[in-house]
Amino acid sequence: MGIKAVIFDLDGVICSTDEIHYRAWRAIADEEGIPFSRKDNERLRGVSRMASLEIILEKAKRPYSPEEKEALAEKKNQIYVEGLSSIGPSDIDPGARKALDYLGEHGLKKAIGSSSKNTKRILGRLGIADEFDVIVDGNDIKRSKPDPEVFALAADRLGLPHGECLVVEDAVAGIESARSAGCLAFAIKDARKCPLKDYEGENAGDIVPLLEEENR
Ligand code: BG6
Ligand code: MG
């Protein structure tokens, strides 16, 4: 079998934090008088906190200093973290749960490759932090997706050739990242529009038929 491990993106794949991110950025944008729509929010998927702020500031009427940017990012994170207190084990995506169970039953490795610095907090709230062999998150990397760093590091920490790792992503930037790291890329949701994907499905649970096919 070619695929030995699956590296999951977190936000939008294991659980949906989109709305919590959106509300937090919205509060910041409103306070600063910067236009910010749900369409704008789509561009933030998979992108690091600072890079997300830069995208929001594209519509600002004045330039912001590095100190102001730091303060805005920090404030957004405080609002976001407060919002995270509402999530728990019932927020694990059912498809992701199915995929994790299959991997566990078949002795395949599981990893997380996320841009979020809140990854461990979120996995803790979902109660699944111990299920992963490797967790690479926003604290481990210098360059945000679509740079390959996050998935290359996850595959290296798994001790596997990158081509034996399947990445599951909901963001176009994540598919680009996975492919430039030399991993296989499974696209769900918004990421399906990315021509670089190797496979696609509705949710993370749809990797199961693919792995079953490979096992046959
Ligand atoms: C990604 C999200 O997983 O993490 C992005 O898709 C987010 O929307 C990024 O900006 C960084 O998250 P955090 O928790 O470090 O602010
Ligand atoms: Mg995502």
PDB file of C-alpha atoms and ligand atoms in Angstrom:
ATOM      1  CA  MET A   1       0.000   0.000   0.000  1.00  0.00           C
ATOM      2  CA  GLY A   2       1.358   3.436  -0.998  1.00  0.00           C
ATOM      3  CA  ILE A   3      -0.270   5.603   1.656  1.00  0.00           C
ATOM      4  CA  LYS A   4       1.206   5.056   5.128  1.00  0.00           C
ATOM      5  CA  ALA A   5      -0.093   8.144   6.923  1.00  0.00           C
ATOM      6  CA  VAL A   6      -2.732  10.838   6.704  1.00  0.00           C
ATOM      7  CA  ILE A   7      -1.946  14.436   7.646  1.00  0.00           C
ATOM      8  CA  PHE A   8      -5.100  16.363   8.495  1.00  0.00           C
ATOM      9  CA  ASP A   9      -5.540  20.088   8.360  1.00  0.00           C
ATOM     10  CA  LEU A  10      -7.424  21.144  11.510  1.00  0.00           C
ATOM     11  CA  ASP A  11      -9.759  24.104  10.866  1.00  0.00           C
ATOM     12  CA  GLY A  12     -12.440  23.068   8.390  1.00  0.00           C
ATOM     13  CA  VAL A  13     -11.346  19.417   8.284  1.00  0.00           C
ATOM     14  CA  ILE A  14     -11.363  18.064  11.857  1.00  0.00           C
ATOM     15  CA  CYS A  15     -13.742  20.738  13.116  1.00  0.00           C
ATOM     16  CA  SER A  16     -15.354  23.914  11.836  1.00  0.00           C
ATOM     17  CA  THR A  17     -13.948  27.020  13.493  1.00  0.00           C
ATOM     18  CA  ASP A  18     -14.703  29.224  10.451  1.00  0.00           C
ATOM     19  CA  GLU A  19     -17.554  31.096  12.084  1.00  0.00           C
ATOM     20  CA  ILE A  20     -15.578  31.793  15.290  1.00  0.00           C
ATOM     21  CA  HIS A  21     -12.628  33.137  13.258  1.00  0.00           C
ATOM     22  CA  TYR A  22     -15.026  35.207  11.150  1.00  0.00           C
ATOM     23  CA  ARG A  23     -16.787  36.789  14.142  1.00  0.00           C
ATOM     24  CA  ALA A  24     -13.465  37.677  15.785  1.00  0.00           C
ATOM     25  CA  TRP A  25     -12.024  39.303  12.630  1.00  0.00           C
ATOM     26  CA  ARG A  26     -15.356  41.013  12.041  1.00  0.00           C
ATOM     27  CA  ALA A  27     -15.214  42.634  15.491  1.00  0.00           C
ATOM     28  CA  ILE A  28     -11.710  43.963  14.738  1.00  0.00           C
ATOM     29  CA  ALA A  29     -12.627  45.202  11.247  1.00  0.00           C
ATOM     30  CA  ASP A  30     -15.797  46.935  12.539  1.00  0.00           C
ATOM     31  CA  GLU A  31     -13.861  48.659  15.302  1.00  0.00           C
ATOM     32  CA  GLU A  32     -11.302  49.910  12.782  1.00  0.00           C
ATOM     33  CA  GLY A  33     -13.959  50.906  10.222  1.00  0.00           C
ATOM     34  CA  ILE A  34     -12.583  48.486   7.618  1.00  0.00           C
ATOM     35  CA  PRO A  35     -15.038  46.781   5.230  1.00  0.00           C
ATOM     36  CA  PHE A  36     -14.953  42.984   5.770  1.00  0.00           C
ATOM     37  CA  SER A  37     -17.411  40.534   4.201  1.00  0.00           C
ATOM     38  CA  ARG A  38     -17.844  36.764   4.303  1.00  0.00           C
ATOM     39  CA  LYS A  39     -16.347  36.733   0.820  1.00  0.00           C
ATOM     40  CA  ASP A  40     -13.225  38.481   2.182  1.00  0.00           C
ATOM     41  CA  ASN A  41     -13.187  35.910   4.989  1.00  0.00           C
ATOM     42  CA  GLU A  42     -12.830  33.086   2.465  1.00  0.00           C
ATOM     43  CA  ARG A  43      -9.379  34.386   1.557  1.00  0.00           C
ATOM     44  CA  LEU A  44      -8.222  33.790   5.142  1.00  0.00           C
ATOM     45  CA  ARG A  45      -8.735  30.032   5.018  1.00  0.00           C
ATOM     46  CA  GLY A  46      -5.505  28.212   5.850  1.00  0.00           C
ATOM     47  CA  VAL A  47      -3.588  31.495   6.108  1.00  0.00           C
ATOM     48  CA  SER A  48      -1.653  32.435   9.289  1.00  0.00           C
ATOM     49  CA  ARG A  49      -2.967  35.036  11.748  1.00  0.00           C
ATOM     50  CA  MET A  50      -0.596  37.806  10.639  1.00  0.00           C
ATOM     51  CA  ALA A  51      -1.042  37.077   6.931  1.00  0.00           C
ATOM     52  CA  SER A  52      -4.835  37.142   7.527  1.00  0.00           C
ATOM     53  CA  LEU A  53      -4.560  40.577   9.139  1.00  0.00           C
ATOM     54  CA  GLU A  54      -2.543  41.848   6.169  1.00  0.00           C
ATOM     55  CA  ILE A  55      -5.370  40.718   3.846  1.00  0.00           C
ATOM     56  CA  ILE A  56      -7.967  42.551   5.984  1.00  0.00           C
ATOM     57  CA  LEU A  57      -5.823  45.710   6.051  1.00  0.00           C
ATOM     58  CA  GLU A  58      -5.769  45.809   2.228  1.00  0.00           C
ATOM     59  CA  LYS A  59      -9.104  47.677   2.525  1.00  0.00           C
ATOM     60  CA  ALA A  60      -7.982  50.002   5.334  1.00  0.00           C
ATOM     61  CA  LYS A  61      -7.910  53.744   4.707  1.00  0.00           C
ATOM     62  CA  ARG A  62      -4.558  54.282   6.399  1.00  0.00           C
ATOM     63  CA  PRO A  63      -1.305  52.381   6.923  1.00  0.00           C
ATOM     64  CA  TYR A  64      -0.803  50.492  10.223  1.00  0.00           C
ATOM     65  CA  SER A  65       2.513  50.314  12.085  1.00  0.00           C
ATOM     66  CA  PRO A  66       4.039  46.913  13.016  1.00  0.00           C
ATOM     67  CA  GLU A  67       3.105  47.607  16.676  1.00  0.00           C
ATOM     68  CA  GLU A  68      -0.507  48.353  15.761  1.00  0.00           C
ATOM     69  CA  LYS A  69      -0.652  45.174  13.701  1.00  0.00           C
ATOM     70  CA  GLU A  70       0.687  43.129  16.631  1.00  0.00           C
ATOM     71  CA  ALA A  71      -1.947  44.650  18.912  1.00  0.00           C
ATOM     72  CA  LEU A  72      -4.809  43.978  16.468  1.00  0.00           C
ATOM     73  CA  ALA A  73      -3.717  40.357  15.925  1.00  0.00           C
ATOM     74  CA  GLU A  74      -3.475  39.849  19.697  1.00  0.00           C
ATOM     75  CA  LYS A  75      -6.924  41.337  20.251  1.00  0.00           C
ATOM     76  CA  LYS A  76      -8.440  39.185  17.512  1.00  0.00           C
ATOM     77  CA  ASN A  77      -6.914  36.129  19.136  1.00  0.00           C
ATOM     78  CA  GLN A  78      -8.373  37.005  22.546  1.00  0.00           C
ATOM     79  CA  ILE A  79     -11.852  37.233  21.021  1.00  0.00           C
ATOM     80  CA  TYR A  80     -11.258  34.005  19.073  1.00  0.00           C
ATOM     81  CA  VAL A  81     -10.037  32.081  22.126  1.00  0.00           C
ATOM     82  CA  GLU A  82     -13.121  33.200  24.077  1.00  0.00           C
ATOM     83  CA  GLY A  83     -15.238  31.841  21.205  1.00  0.00           C
ATOM     84  CA  LEU A  84     -13.406  28.503  21.356  1.00  0.00           C
ATOM     85  CA  SER A  85     -14.746  27.901  24.866  1.00  0.00           C
ATOM     86  CA  SER A  86     -18.051  26.895  23.242  1.00  0.00           C
ATOM     87  CA  ILE A  87     -16.585  23.896  21.376  1.00  0.00           C
ATOM     88  CA  GLY A  88     -16.314  20.334  22.679  1.00  0.00           C
ATOM     89  CA  PRO A  89     -16.110  16.661  21.605  1.00  0.00           C
ATOM     90  CA  SER A  90     -19.461  16.880  19.766  1.00  0.00           C
ATOM     91  CA  ASP A  91     -17.851  19.359  17.337  1.00  0.00           C
ATOM     92  CA  ILE A  92     -15.548  16.746  15.794  1.00  0.00           C
ATOM     93  CA  ASP A  93     -16.603  16.431  12.163  1.00  0.00           C
ATOM     94  CA  PRO A  94     -18.328  13.013  11.763  1.00  0.00           C
ATOM     95  CA  GLY A  95     -16.367  12.331   8.563  1.00  0.00           C
ATOM     96  CA  ALA A  96     -13.081  13.086  10.307  1.00  0.00           C
ATOM     97  CA  ARG A  97     -14.125  10.770  13.167  1.00  0.00           C
ATOM     98  CA  LYS A  98     -14.787   7.991  10.657  1.00  0.00           C
ATOM     99  CA  ALA A  99     -11.385   8.542   8.993  1.00  0.00           C
ATOM    100  CA  LEU A 100      -9.517   8.565  12.324  1.00  0.00           C
ATOM    101  CA  ASP A 101     -11.224   5.306  13.378  1.00  0.00           C
ATOM    102  CA  TYR A 102     -10.317   3.635  10.073  1.00  0.00           C
ATOM    103  CA  LEU A 103      -6.673   4.700  10.358  1.00  0.00           C
ATOM    104  CA  GLY A 104      -6.504   3.458  13.949  1.00  0.00           C
ATOM    105  CA  GLU A 105      -8.020   0.073  13.020  1.00  0.00           C
ATOM    106  CA  HIS A 106      -5.602  -0.383  10.106  1.00  0.00           C
ATOM    107  CA  GLY A 107      -2.389   0.718  11.830  1.00  0.00           C
ATOM    108  CA  LEU A 108      -1.906   3.788   9.650  1.00  0.00           C
ATOM    109  CA  LYS A 109      -0.365   6.921  11.122  1.00  0.00           C
ATOM    110  CA  LYS A 110      -2.266  10.123  11.867  1.00  0.00           C
ATOM    111  CA  ALA A 111      -0.895  13.649  11.945  1.00  0.00           C
ATOM    112  CA  ILE A 112      -2.065  17.244  12.081  1.00  0.00           C
ATOM    113  CA  GLY A 113      -0.605  19.955   9.828  1.00  0.00           C
ATOM    114  CA  SER A 114      -2.202  23.279  10.735  1.00  0.00           C
ATOM    115  CA  SER A 115      -1.309  26.977  10.469  1.00  0.00           C
ATOM    116  CA  SER A 116      -3.082  27.639  13.769  1.00  0.00           C
ATOM    117  CA  LYS A 117      -1.186  28.512  16.934  1.00  0.00           C
ATOM    118  CA  ASN A 118      -4.323  27.386  18.795  1.00  0.00           C
ATOM    119  CA  THR A 119      -4.107  23.805  17.476  1.00  0.00           C
ATOM    120  CA  LYS A 120      -3.304  22.141  20.819  1.00  0.00           C
ATOM    121  CA  ARG A 121      -5.997  24.155  22.600  1.00  0.00           C
ATOM    122  CA  ILE A 122      -8.592  23.087  19.996  1.00  0.00           C
ATOM    123  CA  LEU A 123      -7.542  19.408  19.985  1.00  0.00           C
ATOM    124  CA  GLY A 124      -7.686  19.515  23.788  1.00  0.00           C
ATOM    125  CA  ARG A 125     -11.230  20.882  23.738  1.00  0.00           C
ATOM    126  CA  LEU A 126     -12.250  18.182  21.221  1.00  0.00           C
ATOM    127  CA  GLY A 127     -10.597  15.568  23.483  1.00  0.00           C
ATOM    128  CA  ILE A 128      -8.493  14.006  20.683  1.00  0.00           C
ATOM    129  CA  ALA A 129      -4.991  15.452  21.234  1.00  0.00           C
ATOM    130  CA  ASP A 130      -3.605  11.996  22.126  1.00  0.00           C
ATOM    131  CA  GLU A 131      -4.846  10.341  18.947  1.00  0.00           C
ATOM    132  CA  PHE A 132      -2.166  11.840  16.722  1.00  0.00           C
ATOM    133  CA  ASP A 133       1.360  10.490  16.182  1.00  0.00           C
ATOM    134  CA  VAL A 134       2.586  13.925  15.097  1.00  0.00           C
ATOM    135  CA  ILE A 135       1.215  17.456  15.484  1.00  0.00           C
ATOM    136  CA  VAL A 136       2.764  20.311  13.503  1.00  0.00           C
ATOM    137  CA  ASP A 137       1.130  23.692  14.023  1.00  0.00           C
ATOM    138  CA  GLY A 138       1.576  27.440  13.613  1.00  0.00           C
ATOM    139  CA  ASN A 139       4.121  27.500  16.442  1.00  0.00           C
ATOM    140  CA  ASP A 140       6.457  25.128  14.558  1.00  0.00           C
ATOM    141  CA  ILE A 141       6.647  26.926  11.236  1.00  0.00           C
ATOM    142  CA  LYS A 142       7.974  30.207   9.881  1.00  0.00           C
ATOM    143  CA  ARG A 143       6.155  30.252   6.549  1.00  0.00           C
ATOM    144  CA  SER A 144       2.385  30.005   6.159  1.00  0.00           C
ATOM    145  CA  LYS A 145       0.586  27.740   3.649  1.00  0.00           C
ATOM    146  CA  PRO A 146       0.886  27.673   0.586  1.00  0.00           C
ATOM    147  CA  ASP A 147       4.554  27.239   1.569  1.00  0.00           C
ATOM    148  CA  PRO A 148       5.318  23.486   1.915  1.00  0.00           C
ATOM    149  CA  GLU A 149       6.943  23.856   5.369  1.00  0.00           C
ATOM    150  CA  VAL A 150       4.051  22.600   7.531  1.00  0.00           C
ATOM    151  CA  PHE A 151       3.420  19.349   5.627  1.00  0.00           C
ATOM    152  CA  ALA A 152       7.105  18.692   4.866  1.00  0.00           C
ATOM    153  CA  LEU A 153       7.833  18.929   8.595  1.00  0.00           C
ATOM    154  CA  ALA A 154       4.884  16.675   9.493  1.00  0.00           C
ATOM    155  CA  ALA A 155       6.026  14.002   6.986  1.00  0.00           C
ATOM    156  CA  ASP A 156       9.622  14.249   8.277  1.00  0.00           C
ATOM    157  CA  ARG A 157       8.451  13.862  11.873  1.00  0.00           C
ATOM    158  CA  LEU A 158       6.403  10.832  10.819  1.00  0.00           C
ATOM    159  CA  GLY A 159       9.665   9.480   9.373  1.00  0.00           C
ATOM    160  CA  LEU A 160       8.025   8.764   6.024  1.00  0.00           C
ATOM    161  CA  PRO A 161       8.768   9.660   2.389  1.00  0.00           C
ATOM    162  CA  HIS A 162       6.497  12.619   1.619  1.00  0.00           C
ATOM    163  CA  GLY A 163       4.844  10.735  -1.247  1.00  0.00           C
ATOM    164  CA  GLU A 164       3.487   8.164   1.238  1.00  0.00           C
ATOM    165  CA  CYS A 165       1.557  10.851   3.148  1.00  0.00           C
ATOM    166  CA  LEU A 166      -1.962  11.881   2.163  1.00  0.00           C
ATOM    167  CA  VAL A 167      -2.940  15.426   3.186  1.00  0.00           C
ATOM    168  CA  VAL A 168      -6.621  16.309   3.745  1.00  0.00           C
ATOM    169  CA  GLU A 169      -7.334  20.004   3.183  1.00  0.00           C
ATOM    170  CA  ASP A 170     -10.291  22.396   2.872  1.00  0.00           C
ATOM    171  CA  ALA A 171      -8.194  25.351   1.650  1.00  0.00           C
ATOM    172  CA  VAL A 172      -6.661  25.994  -1.767  1.00  0.00           C
ATOM    173  CA  ALA A 173      -3.502  27.282  -0.021  1.00  0.00           C
ATOM    174  CA  GLY A 174      -3.341  23.943   1.828  1.00  0.00           C
ATOM    175  CA  ILE A 175      -3.526  21.851  -1.355  1.00  0.00           C
ATOM    176  CA  GLU A 176      -0.742  23.980  -2.871  1.00  0.00           C
ATOM    177  CA  SER A 177       1.306  23.494   0.298  1.00  0.00           C
ATOM    178  CA  ALA A 178       0.781  19.705   0.308  1.00  0.00           C
ATOM    179  CA  ARG A 179       1.675  19.314  -3.345  1.00  0.00           C
ATOM    180  CA  SER A 180       4.819  21.415  -3.124  1.00  0.00           C
ATOM    181  CA  ALA A 181       5.857  19.314  -0.104  1.00  0.00           C
ATOM    182  CA  GLY A 182       5.562  16.253  -2.381  1.00  0.00           C
ATOM    183  CA  CYS A 183       2.580  14.800  -0.472  1.00  0.00           C
ATOM    184  CA  LEU A 184      -0.649  13.507  -2.004  1.00  0.00           C
ATOM    185  CA  ALA A 185      -3.529  15.960  -1.625  1.00  0.00           C
ATOM    186  CA  PHE A 186      -7.180  15.160  -0.855  1.00  0.00           C
ATOM    187  CA  ALA A 187      -9.416  18.213  -1.336  1.00  0.00           C
ATOM    188  CA  ILE A 188     -12.712  18.862   0.446  1.00  0.00           C
ATOM    189  CA  LYS A 189     -15.057  21.883   0.422  1.00  0.00           C
ATOM    190  CA  ASP A 190     -13.481  25.056  -1.032  1.00  0.00           C
ATOM    191  CA  ALA A 191     -10.206  23.256  -1.857  1.00  0.00           C
ATOM    192  CA  ARG A 192     -11.976  21.175  -4.516  1.00  0.00           C
ATOM    193  CA  LYS A 193     -11.598  24.064  -6.932  1.00  0.00           C
ATOM    194  CA  CYS A 194      -7.791  23.726  -6.789  1.00  0.00           C
ATOM    195  CA  PRO A 195      -6.485  21.993  -9.939  1.00  0.00           C
ATOM    196  CA  LEU A 196      -3.472  20.626  -8.044  1.00  0.00           C
ATOM    197  CA  LYS A 197      -5.556  18.174  -5.944  1.00  0.00           C
ATOM    198  CA  ASP A 198      -4.969  14.425  -6.421  1.00  0.00           C
ATOM    199  CA  TYR A 199      -8.346  13.344  -5.013  1.00  0.00           C
ATOM    200  CA  GLU A 200     -11.516  14.983  -3.759  1.00  0.00           C
ATOM    201  CA  GLY A 201     -14.514  14.278  -1.556  1.00  0.00           C
ATOM    202  CA  GLU A 202     -17.253  15.849   0.546  1.00  0.00           C
ATOM    203  CA  ASN A 203     -15.476  15.495   3.858  1.00  0.00           C
ATOM    204  CA  ALA A 204     -12.529  13.714   5.507  1.00  0.00           C
ATOM    205  CA  GLY A 205     -14.587  10.498   5.783  1.00  0.00           C
ATOM    206  CA  ASP A 206     -14.336  10.106   2.018  1.00  0.00           C
ATOM    207  CA  ILE A 207     -10.661   9.106   2.313  1.00  0.00           C
ATOM    208  CA  VAL A 208     -11.888   5.740   3.650  1.00  0.00           C
ATOM    209  CA  PRO A 209     -12.998   4.304   0.242  1.00  0.00           C
ATOM    210  CA  LEU A 210      -9.705   5.501  -1.237  1.00  0.00           C
ATOM    211  CA  LEU A 211      -7.661   3.736   1.472  1.00  0.00           C
ATOM    212  CA  GLU A 212      -9.837   0.610   1.155  1.00  0.00           C
ATOM    213  CA  GLU A 213      -9.199   0.590  -2.585  1.00  0.00           C
ATOM    214  CA  GLU A 214      -5.439   0.837  -1.962  1.00  0.00           C
ATOM    215  CA  ASN A 215      -5.634  -1.985   0.597  1.00  0.00           C
ATOM    216  CA  ARG A 216      -7.336  -4.382  -1.777  1.00  0.00           C
TER     217      ARG A 216
HETATM  218  C1  BG6 B   1      -5.899  28.203   9.980  1.00  0.00           C
HETATM  219  C2  BG6 B   1      -7.211  28.864   9.651  1.00  0.00           C
HETATM  220  O1  BG6 B   1      -6.106  26.860  10.296  1.00  0.00           O
HETATM  221  O2  BG6 B   1      -5.266  28.844  11.093  1.00  0.00           O
HETATM  222  C3  BG6 B   1      -6.983  30.348   9.406  1.00  0.00           C
HETATM  223  O3  BG6 B   1      -7.775  28.260   8.498  1.00  0.00           O
HETATM  224  C4  BG6 B   1      -6.272  30.968  10.606  1.00  0.00           C
HETATM  225  O4  BG6 B   1      -8.221  30.983   9.158  1.00  0.00           O
HETATM  226  C5  BG6 B   1      -4.979  30.228  10.885  1.00  0.00           C
HETATM  227  O5  BG6 B   1      -5.984  32.346  10.351  1.00  0.00           O
HETATM  228  C6  BG6 B   1      -4.215  30.763  12.091  1.00  0.00           C
HETATM  229  O6  BG6 B   1      -4.949  30.502  13.259  1.00  0.00           O
HETATM  230  P1  BG6 B   1      -4.570  31.047  14.701  1.00  0.00           P
HETATM  231  O7  BG6 B   1      -5.396  30.179  15.621  1.00  0.00           O
HETATM  232  O8  BG6 B   1      -3.099  30.829  14.912  1.00  0.00           O
HETATM  233  O9  BG6 B   1      -4.924  32.477  14.761  1.00  0.00           O
HETATM  234 MG    MG B   2      -8.488  24.522   6.910  1.00  0.00          MG
END
